[in-house]
């Protein structure tokens, strides 16, 4: 899922690259891709963690289902169909409570949730976007912006091809 | 587990507060507390994430076993016996690979692993340290420093009592 909108990406460019009707979509799923929030994703194992500064200014855990984790741990690329990656993000905030114990400002923790981004691998269904379908969820509800979905695909198209258009690397 | 050594903590103070033989210890477990690296901890669900700057300069995922997660989600304090919290940390590094896509330096990711810190709740066994036993593991091997273990207990003794001497709060 795109972490930030690329500065050079335009809506016209997005429309040219992403088929509008690649997947179904309803009130519980993302536009264009029809991606739903997977049951139990919050309990999935950690692939890695990151802090995105800039406009996002979040701290995030990147989680994966069994298929995604197995592929990560065995170095399988492209990811097999059924792999799902869940990027869970929270506001990046300092912790005065911790800093008071440590004696200096040094502790940055997760604040309020921002959104959850889901990447689903289906080489056939999402063939026109490198085999990945995307969704973004706020308060467990899909963001209904088709433009946002196009941005997901465009940003990931710029991620390393050797990592199957995924930004995150597995952390031991 | 202590995130950083409190500046005012001395070895003499630690020795006064922490019993040297609170638990057993062998080559696979921590000094003083006898805490082992729990099987399967790397697949446990995320409690939260954080970035500790300062001397640590790490990014971390705080994971929990079923008992810990249930207590977190239900707000149960003190944690019941058997709760285990695993703090997994990596070097905090920038990602030139991501930054090249985003067009500005903004992406900070997990580098090489630093250590794993384990907190085990057992109110009776660890009665003299608030019911918590501690261990730190590097490359899956316990750090054998008794002084480090004393520091764990002393630092957590300064964590909020209302959170049962645990620093991390659950992130939805």
PDB file of N, CA and C in Angstrom, chain B residues 48-147:
ATOM      1  N   UNK B  48       1.783  -3.245  20.870  1.00  0.00           N
ATOM      2  CA  UNK B  48       1.996  -1.916  20.311  1.00  0.00           C
ATOM      3  C   UNK B  48       3.384  -1.857  19.683  1.00  0.00           C
ATOM      4  N   UNK B  49       3.765  -0.698  19.204  1.00  0.00           N
ATOM      5  CA  UNK B  49       5.071  -0.462  18.592  1.00  0.00           C
ATOM      6  C   UNK B  49       5.622   0.839  19.167  1.00  0.00           C
ATOM      7  N   UNK B  50       6.932   1.022  19.065  1.00  0.00           N
ATOM      8  CA  UNK B  50       7.526   2.255  19.591  1.00  0.00           C
ATOM      9  C   UNK B  50       8.895   2.478  18.973  1.00  0.00           C
ATOM     10  N   UNK B  51       9.331   3.706  19.071  1.00  0.00           N
ATOM     11  CA  UNK B  51      10.713   4.069  18.725  1.00  0.00           C
ATOM     12  C   UNK B  51      11.359   4.657  19.965  1.00  0.00           C
ATOM     13  N   UNK B  52      12.445   4.021  20.394  1.00  0.00           N
ATOM     14  CA  UNK B  52      13.227   4.596  21.480  1.00  0.00           C
ATOM     15  C   UNK B  52      14.462   5.254  20.889  1.00  0.00           C
ATOM     16  N   UNK B  53      14.544   6.560  21.019  1.00  0.00           N
ATOM     17  CA  UNK B  53      15.746   7.279  20.597  1.00  0.00           C
ATOM     18  C   UNK B  53      16.768   7.166  21.726  1.00  0.00           C
ATOM     19  N   UNK B  54      17.671   8.109  21.819  1.00  0.00           N
ATOM     20  CA  UNK B  54      18.671   8.050  22.880  1.00  0.00           C
ATOM     21  C   UNK B  54      19.677   6.947  22.615  1.00  0.00           C
ATOM     22  N   UNK B  55      20.203   6.374  23.702  1.00  0.00           N
ATOM     23  CA  UNK B  55      21.251   5.362  23.551  1.00  0.00           C
ATOM     24  C   UNK B  55      20.739   4.118  22.824  1.00  0.00           C
ATOM     25  N   UNK B  56      19.478   3.782  23.007  1.00  0.00           N
ATOM     26  CA  UNK B  56      18.951   2.584  22.343  1.00  0.00           C
ATOM     27  C   UNK B  56      18.871   2.780  20.834  1.00  0.00           C
ATOM     28  N   UNK B  57      18.253   3.862  20.425  1.00  0.00           N
ATOM     29  CA  UNK B  57      17.997   4.176  19.013  1.00  0.00           C
ATOM     30  C   UNK B  57      17.474   2.966  18.253  1.00  0.00           C
ATOM     31  N   UNK B  58      16.380   2.424  18.766  1.00  0.00           N
ATOM     32  CA  UNK B  58      15.790   1.250  18.137  1.00  0.00           C
ATOM     33  C   UNK B  58      14.343   1.511  17.752  1.00  0.00           C
ATOM     34  N   UNK B  59      13.810   0.602  16.956  1.00  0.00           N
ATOM     35  CA  UNK B  59      12.367   0.564  16.692  1.00  0.00           C
ATOM     36  C   UNK B  59      11.925  -0.836  17.088  1.00  0.00           C
ATOM     37  N   UNK B  60      10.758  -0.941  17.712  1.00  0.00           N
ATOM     38  CA  UNK B  60      10.415  -2.151  18.432  1.00  0.00           C
ATOM     39  C   UNK B  60       8.949  -2.532  18.277  1.00  0.00           C
ATOM     40  N   UNK B  61       8.723  -3.810  18.328  1.00  0.00           N
ATOM     41  CA  UNK B  61       7.367  -4.342  18.419  1.00  0.00           C
ATOM     42  C   UNK B  61       7.225  -4.998  19.778  1.00  0.00           C
ATOM     43  N   UNK B  62       6.132  -4.696  20.463  1.00  0.00           N
ATOM     44  CA  UNK B  62       5.864  -5.315  21.751  1.00  0.00           C
ATOM     45  C   UNK B  62       4.749  -6.340  21.523  1.00  0.00           C
ATOM     46  N   UNK B  63       5.087  -7.604  21.732  1.00  0.00           N
ATOM     47  CA  UNK B  63       4.195  -8.727  21.443  1.00  0.00           C
ATOM     48  C   UNK B  63       3.723  -9.352  22.749  1.00  0.00           C
ATOM     49  N   UNK B  64       2.630 -10.089  22.687  1.00  0.00           N
ATOM     50  CA  UNK B  64       2.148 -10.729  23.898  1.00  0.00           C
ATOM     51  C   UNK B  64       1.583 -12.112  23.638  1.00  0.00           C
ATOM     52  N   UNK B  65       1.696 -12.979  24.641  1.00  0.00           N
ATOM     53  CA  UNK B  65       1.042 -14.284  24.512  1.00  0.00           C
ATOM     54  C   UNK B  65      -0.466 -14.119  24.766  1.00  0.00           C
ATOM     55  N   UNK B  66      -1.193 -15.220  24.661  1.00  0.00           N
ATOM     56  CA  UNK B  66      -2.659 -15.136  24.761  1.00  0.00           C
ATOM     57  C   UNK B  66      -3.114 -14.508  26.078  1.00  0.00           C
ATOM     58  N   UNK B  67      -2.440 -14.891  27.162  1.00  0.00           N
ATOM     59  CA  UNK B  67      -2.849 -14.376  28.477  1.00  0.00           C
ATOM     60  C   UNK B  67      -2.612 -12.872  28.561  1.00  0.00           C
ATOM     61  N   UNK B  68      -1.488 -12.427  28.042  1.00  0.00           N
ATOM     62  CA  UNK B  68      -1.184 -10.991  28.078  1.00  0.00           C
ATOM     63  C   UNK B  68      -2.157 -10.210  27.191  1.00  0.00           C
ATOM     64  N   UNK B  69      -2.409 -10.734  25.990  1.00  0.00           N
ATOM     65  CA  UNK B  69      -3.319 -10.027  25.067  1.00  0.00           C
ATOM     66  C   UNK B  69      -4.716  -9.912  25.649  1.00  0.00           C
ATOM     67  N   UNK B  70      -5.190 -11.002  26.238  1.00  0.00           N
ATOM     68  CA  UNK B  70      -6.530 -10.981  26.831  1.00  0.00           C
ATOM     69  C   UNK B  70      -6.601  -9.932  27.944  1.00  0.00           C
ATOM     70  N   UNK B  71      -5.582  -9.895  28.781  1.00  0.00           N
ATOM     71  CA  UNK B  71      -5.567  -8.922  29.874  1.00  0.00           C
ATOM     72  C   UNK B  71      -5.527  -7.493  29.327  1.00  0.00           C
ATOM     73  N   UNK B  72      -4.709  -7.283  28.299  1.00  0.00           N
ATOM     74  CA  UNK B  72      -4.643  -5.947  27.696  1.00  0.00           C
ATOM     75  C   UNK B  72      -6.002  -5.532  27.137  1.00  0.00           C
ATOM     76  N   UNK B  73      -6.618  -6.448  26.400  1.00  0.00           N
ATOM     77  CA  UNK B  73      -7.856  -6.096  25.709  1.00  0.00           C
ATOM     78  C   UNK B  73      -9.038  -5.940  26.668  1.00  0.00           C
ATOM     79  N   UNK B  74      -8.950  -6.614  27.804  1.00  0.00           N
ATOM     80  CA  UNK B  74     -10.043  -6.515  28.784  1.00  0.00           C
ATOM     81  C   UNK B  74      -9.714  -5.544  29.904  1.00  0.00           C
ATOM     82  N   UNK B  75      -8.510  -4.986  29.876  1.00  0.00           N
ATOM     83  CA  UNK B  75      -8.122  -4.021  30.900  1.00  0.00           C
ATOM     84  C   UNK B  75      -7.855  -4.634  32.256  1.00  0.00           C
ATOM     85  N   UNK B  76      -7.500  -5.915  32.291  1.00  0.00           N
ATOM     86  CA  UNK B  76      -7.251  -6.600  33.565  1.00  0.00           C
ATOM     87  C   UNK B  76      -5.878  -6.222  34.124  1.00  0.00           C
ATOM     88  N   UNK B  77      -5.868  -5.667  35.339  1.00  0.00           N
ATOM     89  CA  UNK B  77      -4.623  -5.367  36.048  1.00  0.00           C
ATOM     90  C   UNK B  77      -4.806  -5.754  37.506  1.00  0.00           C
ATOM     91  N   UNK B  78      -3.845  -6.343  38.167  1.00  0.00           N
ATOM     92  CA  UNK B  78      -2.571  -6.753  37.587  1.00  0.00           C
ATOM     93  C   UNK B  78      -2.750  -7.869  36.550  1.00  0.00           C
ATOM     94  N   UNK B  79      -1.727  -8.068  35.715  1.00  0.00           N
ATOM     95  CA  UNK B  79      -1.765  -9.154  34.750  1.00  0.00           C
ATOM     96  C   UNK B  79      -1.803 -10.481  35.494  1.00  0.00           C
ATOM     97  N   UNK B  80      -2.538 -11.449  34.969  1.00  0.00           N
ATOM     98  CA  UNK B  80      -2.574 -12.769  35.619  1.00  0.00           C
ATOM     99  C   UNK B  80      -1.267 -13.530  35.417  1.00  0.00           C
ATOM    100  N   UNK B  81      -1.011 -14.446  36.306  1.00  0.00           N
ATOM    101  CA  UNK B  81       0.163 -15.315  36.153  1.00  0.00           C
ATOM    102  C   UNK B  81       0.132 -15.986  34.781  1.00  0.00           C
ATOM    103  N   UNK B  82       1.299 -16.081  34.176  1.00  0.00           N
ATOM    104  CA  UNK B  82       1.400 -16.693  32.854  1.00  0.00           C
ATOM    105  C   UNK B  82       1.435 -15.685  31.736  1.00  0.00           C
ATOM    106  N   UNK B  83       1.092 -14.444  32.032  1.00  0.00           N
ATOM    107  CA  UNK B  83       1.209 -13.407  30.998  1.00  0.00           C
ATOM    108  C   UNK B  83       2.682 -13.212  30.648  1.00  0.00           C
ATOM    109  N   UNK B  84       2.963 -13.167  29.360  1.00  0.00           N
ATOM    110  CA  UNK B  84       4.338 -12.926  28.905  1.00  0.00           C
ATOM    111  C   UNK B  84       4.316 -11.829  27.849  1.00  0.00           C
ATOM    112  N   UNK B  85       5.209 -10.869  28.005  1.00  0.00           N
ATOM    113  CA  UNK B  85       5.359  -9.774  27.042  1.00  0.00           C
ATOM    114  C   UNK B  85       6.747  -9.882  26.429  1.00  0.00           C
ATOM    115  N   UNK B  86       6.805  -9.826  25.092  1.00  0.00           N
ATOM    116  CA  UNK B  86       8.082  -9.926  24.374  1.00  0.00           C
ATOM    117  C   UNK B  86       8.334  -8.620  23.640  1.00  0.00           C
ATOM    118  N   UNK B  87       9.395  -7.946  24.005  1.00  0.00           N
ATOM    119  CA  UNK B  87       9.778  -6.708  23.316  1.00  0.00           C
ATOM    120  C   UNK B  87      10.899  -7.044  22.336  1.00  0.00           C
ATOM    121  N   UNK B  88      10.566  -6.962  21.034  1.00  0.00           N
ATOM    122  CA  UNK B  88      11.511  -7.293  19.974  1.00  0.00           C
ATOM    123  C   UNK B  88      12.005  -5.985  19.367  1.00  0.00           C
ATOM    124  N   UNK B  89      13.318  -5.769  19.326  1.00  0.00           N
ATOM    125  CA  UNK B  89      13.847  -4.479  18.860  1.00  0.00           C
ATOM    126  C   UNK B  89      14.868  -4.661  17.748  1.00  0.00           C
ATOM    127  N   UNK B  90      14.880  -3.667  16.872  1.00  0.00           N
ATOM    128  CA  UNK B  90      15.831  -3.618  15.768  1.00  0.00           C
ATOM    129  C   UNK B  90      16.459  -2.228  15.723  1.00  0.00           C
ATOM    130  N   UNK B  91      17.606  -2.133  15.094  1.00  0.00           N
ATOM    131  CA  UNK B  91      18.215  -0.817  14.899  1.00  0.00           C
ATOM    132  C   UNK B  91      17.258   0.070  14.101  1.00  0.00           C
ATOM    133  N   UNK B  92      17.221   1.326  14.483  1.00  0.00           N
ATOM    134  CA  UNK B  92      16.356   2.324  13.827  1.00  0.00           C
ATOM    135  C   UNK B  92      17.171   2.949  12.703  1.00  0.00           C
ATOM    136  N   UNK B  93      16.816   2.625  11.469  1.00  0.00           N
ATOM    137  CA  UNK B  93      17.615   3.088  10.324  1.00  0.00           C
ATOM    138  C   UNK B  93      16.709   3.725   9.280  1.00  0.00           C
ATOM    139  N   UNK B  94      17.278   4.640   8.521  1.00  0.00           N
ATOM    140  CA  UNK B  94      16.515   5.235   7.424  1.00  0.00           C
ATOM    141  C   UNK B  94      16.499   4.262   6.249  1.00  0.00           C
ATOM    142  N   UNK B  95      15.534   4.442   5.357  1.00  0.00           N
ATOM    143  CA  UNK B  95      15.403   3.566   4.194  1.00  0.00           C
ATOM    144  C   UNK B  95      15.606   4.368   2.917  1.00  0.00           C
ATOM    145  N   UNK B  96      16.835   4.402   2.418  1.00  0.00           N
ATOM    146  CA  UNK B  96      17.061   5.102   1.139  1.00  0.00           C
ATOM    147  C   UNK B  96      16.190   4.530   0.015  1.00  0.00           C
ATOM    148  N   UNK B  97      15.921   3.221   0.080  1.00  0.00           N
ATOM    149  CA  UNK B  97      15.090   2.579  -0.938  1.00  0.00           C
ATOM    150  C   UNK B  97      13.687   3.184  -0.960  1.00  0.00           C
ATOM    151  N   UNK B  98      13.094   3.328   0.213  1.00  0.00           N
ATOM    152  CA  UNK B  98      11.761   3.931   0.273  1.00  0.00           C
ATOM    153  C   UNK B  98      11.807   5.424  -0.036  1.00  0.00           C
ATOM    154  N   UNK B  99      12.795   6.093   0.511  1.00  0.00           N
ATOM    155  CA  UNK B  99      12.875   7.540   0.322  1.00  0.00           C
ATOM    156  C   UNK B  99      12.993   7.906  -1.162  1.00  0.00           C
ATOM    157  N   UNK B 100      13.656   7.045  -1.916  1.00  0.00           N
ATOM    158  CA  UNK B 100      13.793   7.315  -3.356  1.00  0.00           C
ATOM    159  C   UNK B 100      12.431   7.311  -4.040  1.00  0.00           C
ATOM    160  N   UNK B 101      11.525   6.488  -3.569  1.00  0.00           N
ATOM    161  CA  UNK B 101      10.177   6.434  -4.142  1.00  0.00           C
ATOM    162  C   UNK B 101       9.352   7.636  -3.688  1.00  0.00           C
ATOM    163  N   UNK B 102       9.496   7.985  -2.415  1.00  0.00           N
ATOM    164  CA  UNK B 102       8.650   9.032  -1.850  1.00  0.00           C
ATOM    165  C   UNK B 102       9.163  10.432  -2.167  1.00  0.00           C
ATOM    166  N   UNK B 103      10.393  10.523  -2.612  1.00  0.00           N
ATOM    167  CA  UNK B 103      10.903  11.821  -3.056  1.00  0.00           C
ATOM    168  C   UNK B 103      11.432  12.691  -1.944  1.00  0.00           C
ATOM    169  N   UNK B 104      11.510  12.138  -0.736  1.00  0.00           N
ATOM    170  CA  UNK B 104      12.072  12.906   0.381  1.00  0.00           C
ATOM    171  C   UNK B 104      12.458  11.933   1.490  1.00  0.00           C
ATOM    172  N   UNK B 105      13.387  12.331   2.358  1.00  0.00           N
ATOM    173  CA  UNK B 105      13.765  11.452   3.464  1.00  0.00           C
ATOM    174  C   UNK B 105      12.677  11.414   4.518  1.00  0.00           C
ATOM    175  N   UNK B 106      11.989  10.317   4.627  1.00  0.00           N
ATOM    176  CA  UNK B 106      10.877  10.228   5.570  1.00  0.00           C
ATOM    177  C   UNK B 106      10.658   8.837   6.128  1.00  0.00           C
ATOM    178  N   UNK B 107      11.349   7.841   5.597  1.00  0.00           N
ATOM    179  CA  UNK B 107      11.033   6.460   5.939  1.00  0.00           C
ATOM    180  C   UNK B 107      12.120   5.868   6.840  1.00  0.00           C
ATOM    181  N   UNK B 108      11.704   5.427   8.022  1.00  0.00           N
ATOM    182  CA  UNK B 108      12.621   4.823   8.994  1.00  0.00           C
ATOM    183  C   UNK B 108      12.120   3.417   9.291  1.00  0.00           C
ATOM    184  N   UNK B 109      13.019   2.467   9.144  1.00  0.00           N
ATOM    185  CA  UNK B 109      12.603   1.069   9.192  1.00  0.00           C
ATOM    186  C   UNK B 109      13.462   0.286  10.183  1.00  0.00           C
ATOM    187  N   UNK B 110      13.178  -0.995  10.288  1.00  0.00           N
ATOM    188  CA  UNK B 110      13.915  -1.878  11.184  1.00  0.00           C
ATOM    189  C   UNK B 110      15.177  -2.376  10.499  1.00  0.00           C
ATOM    190  N   UNK B 111      16.320  -2.157  11.140  1.00  0.00           N
ATOM    191  CA  UNK B 111      17.580  -2.685  10.643  1.00  0.00           C
ATOM    192  C   UNK B 111      17.898  -4.015  11.301  1.00  0.00           C
ATOM    193  N   UNK B 112      19.140  -4.196  11.652  1.00  0.00           N
ATOM    194  CA  UNK B 112      19.557  -5.455  12.275  1.00  0.00           C
ATOM    195  C   UNK B 112      18.891  -5.616  13.647  1.00  0.00           C
ATOM    196  N   UNK B 113      18.604  -6.848  14.031  1.00  0.00           N
ATOM    197  CA  UNK B 113      18.034  -7.073  15.367  1.00  0.00           C
ATOM    198  C   UNK B 113      19.008  -6.623  16.457  1.00  0.00           C
ATOM    199  N   UNK B 114      18.475  -6.080  17.533  1.00  0.00           N
ATOM    200  CA  UNK B 114      19.335  -5.734  18.668  1.00  0.00           C
ATOM    201  C   UNK B 114      19.174  -6.796  19.764  1.00  0.00           C
ATOM    202  N   UNK B 115      18.024  -6.811  20.400  1.00  0.00           N
ATOM    203  CA  UNK B 115      17.790  -7.845  21.405  1.00  0.00           C
ATOM    204  C   UNK B 115      16.293  -8.041  21.612  1.00  0.00           C
ATOM    205  N   UNK B 116      15.968  -9.097  22.306  1.00  0.00           N
ATOM    206  CA  UNK B 116      14.584  -9.417  22.669  1.00  0.00           C
ATOM    207  C   UNK B 116      14.518  -9.431  24.191  1.00  0.00           C
ATOM    208  N   UNK B 117      13.581  -8.684  24.724  1.00  0.00           N
ATOM    209  CA  UNK B 117      13.407  -8.656  26.173  1.00  0.00           C
ATOM    210  C   UNK B 117      12.072  -9.309  26.527  1.00  0.00           C
ATOM    211  N   UNK B 118      12.122 -10.193  27.511  1.00  0.00           N
ATOM    212  CA  UNK B 118      10.949 -10.973  27.907  1.00  0.00           C
ATOM    213  C   UNK B 118      10.566 -10.635  29.345  1.00  0.00           C
ATOM    214  N   UNK B 119       9.292 -10.349  29.551  1.00  0.00           N
ATOM    215  CA  UNK B 119       8.762 -10.133  30.903  1.00  0.00           C
ATOM    216  C   UNK B 119       7.721 -11.212  31.189  1.00  0.00           C
ATOM    217  N   UNK B 120       7.915 -11.933  32.276  1.00  0.00           N
ATOM    218  CA  UNK B 120       7.026 -13.040  32.649  1.00  0.00           C
ATOM    219  C   UNK B 120       6.343 -12.714  33.974  1.00  0.00           C
ATOM    220  N   UNK B 121       5.024 -12.847  33.995  1.00  0.00           N
ATOM    221  CA  UNK B 121       4.292 -12.579  35.232  1.00  0.00           C
ATOM    222  C   UNK B 121       4.121 -13.845  36.047  1.00  0.00           C
ATOM    223  N   UNK B 122       4.584 -13.803  37.276  1.00  0.00           N
ATOM    224  CA  UNK B 122       4.372 -14.883  38.235  1.00  0.00           C
ATOM    225  C   UNK B 122       4.420 -14.223  39.605  1.00  0.00           C
ATOM    226  N   UNK B 123       3.239 -13.939  40.134  1.00  0.00           N
ATOM    227  CA  UNK B 123       3.140 -13.095  41.332  1.00  0.00           C
ATOM    228  C   UNK B 123       3.888 -13.695  42.524  1.00  0.00           C
ATOM    229  N   UNK B 124       3.892 -15.002  42.619  1.00  0.00           N
ATOM    230  CA  UNK B 124       4.547 -15.641  43.765  1.00  0.00           C
ATOM    231  C   UNK B 124       6.062 -15.764  43.550  1.00  0.00           C
ATOM    232  N   UNK B 125       6.438 -16.312  42.406  1.00  0.00           N
ATOM    233  CA  UNK B 125       7.865 -16.546  42.150  1.00  0.00           C
ATOM    234  C   UNK B 125       8.659 -15.241  42.140  1.00  0.00           C
ATOM    235  N   UNK B 126       8.030 -14.217  41.570  1.00  0.00           N
ATOM    236  CA  UNK B 126       8.736 -12.946  41.434  1.00  0.00           C
ATOM    237  C   UNK B 126       8.154 -11.869  42.348  1.00  0.00           C
ATOM    238  N   UNK B 127       7.718 -12.305  43.519  1.00  0.00           N
ATOM    239  CA  UNK B 127       7.032 -11.386  44.441  1.00  0.00           C
ATOM    240  C   UNK B 127       7.885 -10.164  44.785  1.00  0.00           C
ATOM    241  N   UNK B 128       9.194 -10.349  44.855  1.00  0.00           N
ATOM    242  CA  UNK B 128      10.046  -9.235  45.294  1.00  0.00           C
ATOM    243  C   UNK B 128      10.313  -8.211  44.195  1.00  0.00           C
ATOM    244  N   UNK B 129       9.897  -8.524  42.983  1.00  0.00           N
ATOM    245  CA  UNK B 129      10.046  -7.560  41.882  1.00  0.00           C
ATOM    246  C   UNK B 129       8.683  -7.304  41.244  1.00  0.00           C
ATOM    247  N   UNK B 130       7.682  -7.157  42.076  1.00  0.00           N
ATOM    248  CA  UNK B 130       6.363  -6.774  41.591  1.00  0.00           C
ATOM    249  C   UNK B 130       5.645  -7.850  40.803  1.00  0.00           C
ATOM    250  N   UNK B 131       6.119  -9.079  40.918  1.00  0.00           N
ATOM    251  CA  UNK B 131       5.458 -10.175  40.216  1.00  0.00           C
ATOM    252  C   UNK B 131       5.987 -10.425  38.815  1.00  0.00           C
ATOM    253  N   UNK B 132       7.038  -9.708  38.438  1.00  0.00           N
ATOM    254  CA  UNK B 132       7.594  -9.846  37.089  1.00  0.00           C
ATOM    255  C   UNK B 132       9.025 -10.376  37.128  1.00  0.00           C
ATOM    256  N   UNK B 133       9.302 -11.325  36.249  1.00  0.00           N
ATOM    257  CA  UNK B 133      10.666 -11.775  36.000  1.00  0.00           C
ATOM    258  C   UNK B 133      11.097 -11.350  34.611  1.00  0.00           C
ATOM    259  N   UNK B 134      12.402 -11.149  34.448  1.00  0.00           N
ATOM    260  CA  UNK B 134      12.896 -10.549  33.203  1.00  0.00           C
ATOM    261  C   UNK B 134      14.033 -11.358  32.580  1.00  0.00           C
ATOM    262  N   UNK B 135      14.157 -11.192  31.264  1.00  0.00           N
ATOM    263  CA  UNK B 135      15.291 -11.766  30.550  1.00  0.00           C
ATOM    264  C   UNK B 135      15.578 -10.968  29.304  1.00  0.00           C
ATOM    265  N   UNK B 136      16.834 -10.913  28.920  1.00  0.00           N
ATOM    266  CA  UNK B 136      17.203 -10.266  27.638  1.00  0.00           C
ATOM    267  C   UNK B 136      17.996 -11.263  26.816  1.00  0.00           C
ATOM    268  N   UNK B 137      17.657 -11.345  25.535  1.00  0.00           N
ATOM    269  CA  UNK B 137      18.239 -12.347  24.653  1.00  0.00           C
ATOM    270  C   UNK B 137      18.826 -11.687  23.407  1.00  0.00           C
ATOM    271  N   UNK B 138      20.047 -12.092  23.090  1.00  0.00           N
ATOM    272  CA  UNK B 138      20.692 -11.640  21.848  1.00  0.00           C
ATOM    273  C   UNK B 138      20.983 -12.884  21.023  1.00  0.00           C
ATOM    274  N   UNK B 139      20.576 -12.884  19.763  1.00  0.00           N
ATOM    275  CA  UNK B 139      20.724 -14.083  18.927  1.00  0.00           C
ATOM    276  C   UNK B 139      20.171 -15.312  19.635  1.00  0.00           C
ATOM    277  N   UNK B 140      19.054 -15.134  20.295  1.00  0.00           N
ATOM    278  CA  UNK B 140      18.335 -16.206  21.000  1.00  0.00           C
ATOM    279  C   UNK B 140      19.053 -16.723  22.239  1.00  0.00           C
ATOM    280  N   UNK B 141      20.144 -16.094  22.618  1.00  0.00           N
ATOM    281  CA  UNK B 141      20.879 -16.510  23.813  1.00  0.00           C
ATOM    282  C   UNK B 141      20.684 -15.478  24.921  1.00  0.00           C
ATOM    283  N   UNK B 142      20.524 -15.959  26.160  1.00  0.00           N
ATOM    284  CA  UNK B 142      20.303 -15.002  27.256  1.00  0.00           C
ATOM    285  C   UNK B 142      21.546 -14.184  27.564  1.00  0.00           C
ATOM    286  N   UNK B 143      21.341 -12.909  27.786  1.00  0.00           N
ATOM    287  CA  UNK B 143      22.405 -12.069  28.316  1.00  0.00           C
ATOM    288  C   UNK B 143      22.653 -12.508  29.762  1.00  0.00           C
ATOM    289  N   UNK B 144      23.881 -12.757  30.116  1.00  0.00           N
ATOM    290  CA  UNK B 144      24.194 -13.348  31.411  1.00  0.00           C
ATOM    291  C   UNK B 144      24.547 -12.319  32.477  1.00  0.00           C
ATOM    292  N   UNK B 145      24.288 -11.070  32.205  1.00  0.00           N
ATOM    293  CA  UNK B 145      24.618 -10.024  33.174  1.00  0.00           C
ATOM    294  C   UNK B 145      23.540  -9.912  34.244  1.00  0.00           C
ATOM    295  N   UNK B 146      23.923 -10.202  35.475  1.00  0.00           N
ATOM    296  CA  UNK B 146      22.988 -10.041  36.589  1.00  0.00           C
ATOM    297  C   UNK B 146      22.669  -8.566  36.807  1.00  0.00           C
ATOM    298  N   UNK B 147      23.642  -7.717  36.562  1.00  0.00           N
ATOM    299  CA  UNK B 147      23.415  -6.275  36.725  1.00  0.00           C
ATOM    300  C   UNK B 147      22.338  -5.789  35.763  1.00  0.00           C
TER     301      UNK B 147
END
